[in-house]
Amino acid sequence: MSRTTPATLALTKAGVDFTVHAYDYDPDAASIGLAAAEALGEDPGRVLKTLMALVDGKPVLVVAPSDREVAMKRLAAAVGGKSATMMKPADAERISGYKVGGISPFGQRKPLPVVIEADALAQPYVYINGGQRGLQVRLDPNAAVAVLKAVAAEVSTAS
C-alpha cells in the first residue's frame, strides 16, 4: 500500500502536520468507519467518515464521526440549501477521484464545499481517510477545517 496519495500530497503542500496510519481494510464490514476505529484502537468519535452528498443537486462533502448518522436536513441547512441526499457510489467515485471506502476530503479532483461535524473540533486529534482503503491520516481537527475551508456545524446524530 502506498502511503502517498492525492490526499497526503495535498496535506503536505498545505503544510499541515499529520501522520499516516494503515490498517487492514474489511470491504464486508457493516460500517467501514467503525471497522477503521476498531482496527486503529481508537474511539469511533475520533475516526471521522467522509461522505459525499448532494445538496440541492450540488456535490458536498460531509465529515462526521464514524459512530454517528448524518442528518440530511441539518447538512442542507449548513450550506444554505433546502434538501440533501446521499450521492450514488459511482458518482462519488467519479467526482472525487477516490474509491468508495477510500474517499478523502483532501486532494479531491476539484474543491467542493465541506461540512465537518462541530463536535469533532473538541477532539485533540481525529483520523480522516487518507485517500485509499485502509489508510487514515491523524491530524488536528482545526487544521482539517482550515485546509478544507470547511463549515463546522452540528450535522450528525447518534446512530
Coordinates of C-alpha atoms in Angstrom, one line a residue, residues 24-114:
D24 CA -6.5 -4.0 7.4
Y25 CA -9.5 -2.8 5.4
D26 CA -12.5 -5.0 5.5
P27 CA -14.8 -4.4 2.5
D28 CA -17.5 -6.5 4.1
A29 CA -17.7 -4.6 7.4
A30 CA -21.2 -3.3 8.3
S31 CA -19.6 0.1 8.9
I32 CA -16.3 1.0 7.3
G33 CA -15.8 3.8 9.8
L34 CA -16.4 1.7 12.8
A35 CA -14.2 -1.1 11.5
A36 CA -11.4 1.5 11.0
A37 CA -11.9 2.8 14.5
E38 CA -11.6 -0.8 15.9
A39 CA -8.6 -1.6 13.7
L40 CA -6.8 1.6 14.9
G41 CA -7.8 1.0 18.5
E42 CA -9.5 4.5 18.6
D43 CA -12.7 5.9 19.9
P44 CA -15.2 6.0 17.0
G45 CA -15.8 9.7 17.8
R46 CA -12.2 10.4 16.7
V47 CA -12.4 8.4 13.5
L48 CA -14.3 10.5 11.0
K49 CA -16.0 9.2 7.9
T50 CA -16.1 11.2 4.7
L51 CA -19.4 11.0 2.8
M52 CA -20.5 12.6 -0.4
A53 CA -23.9 14.1 -0.7
L54 CA -26.0 16.3 -3.0
V55 CA -27.4 19.5 -1.6
D56 CA -30.0 20.9 -3.9
G57 CA -28.3 18.8 -6.6
K58 CA -24.8 20.0 -6.0
P59 CA -21.9 17.9 -4.5
V60 CA -21.0 18.5 -0.9
L61 CA -18.6 16.6 1.4
V62 CA -19.6 15.8 4.9
V63 CA -17.1 14.7 7.5
A64 CA -18.6 13.1 10.7
P65 CA -17.8 10.7 13.5
S66 CA -18.0 7.1 12.4
D67 CA -20.4 6.3 15.1
R68 CA -23.0 8.9 14.1
E69 CA -25.5 9.4 11.3
V70 CA -25.7 12.5 9.1
A71 CA -29.0 14.3 9.4
M72 CA -29.8 15.4 5.8
K73 CA -31.8 18.4 6.8
R74 CA -29.0 19.7 9.1
L75 CA -26.5 19.1 6.3
A76 CA -28.6 21.1 3.8
A77 CA -29.1 23.9 6.2
A78 CA -25.3 24.1 7.0
V79 CA -24.6 25.1 3.4
G80 CA -27.7 27.2 2.8
G81 CA -29.6 24.5 1.0
K82 CA -33.1 23.1 1.2
S83 CA -32.6 19.3 0.8
A84 CA -29.8 16.8 0.8
T85 CA -29.4 13.2 -0.3
M86 CA -26.5 10.8 -0.3
M87 CA -24.6 10.6 -3.6
K88 CA -24.6 7.3 -5.5
P89 CA -21.3 5.5 -5.1
A90 CA -20.4 5.6 -8.8
D91 CA -21.0 9.4 -8.8
A92 CA -18.9 9.8 -5.6
E93 CA -16.0 7.9 -7.2
R94 CA -16.2 9.8 -10.5
I95 CA -16.4 13.2 -8.8
S96 CA -13.8 12.6 -6.0
G97 CA -11.3 10.5 -7.9
Y98 CA -11.3 8.0 -5.0
K99 CA -12.8 4.6 -4.5
V100 CA -15.7 4.3 -2.0
G101 CA -14.1 3.3 1.3
G102 CA -11.1 5.4 0.5
I103 CA -12.7 8.8 -0.2
S104 CA -10.8 11.6 1.5
P105 CA -11.9 15.3 1.7
F106 CA -8.3 16.2 0.9
G107 CA -6.9 16.2 -2.6
Q108 CA -10.3 15.9 -4.4
R109 CA -10.3 16.4 -8.2
K110 CA -11.9 19.8 -7.6
P111 CA -12.6 21.7 -4.4
L112 CA -16.1 21.1 -3.0
P113 CA -17.9 22.6 -0.1
V114 CA -17.1 20.6 3.1

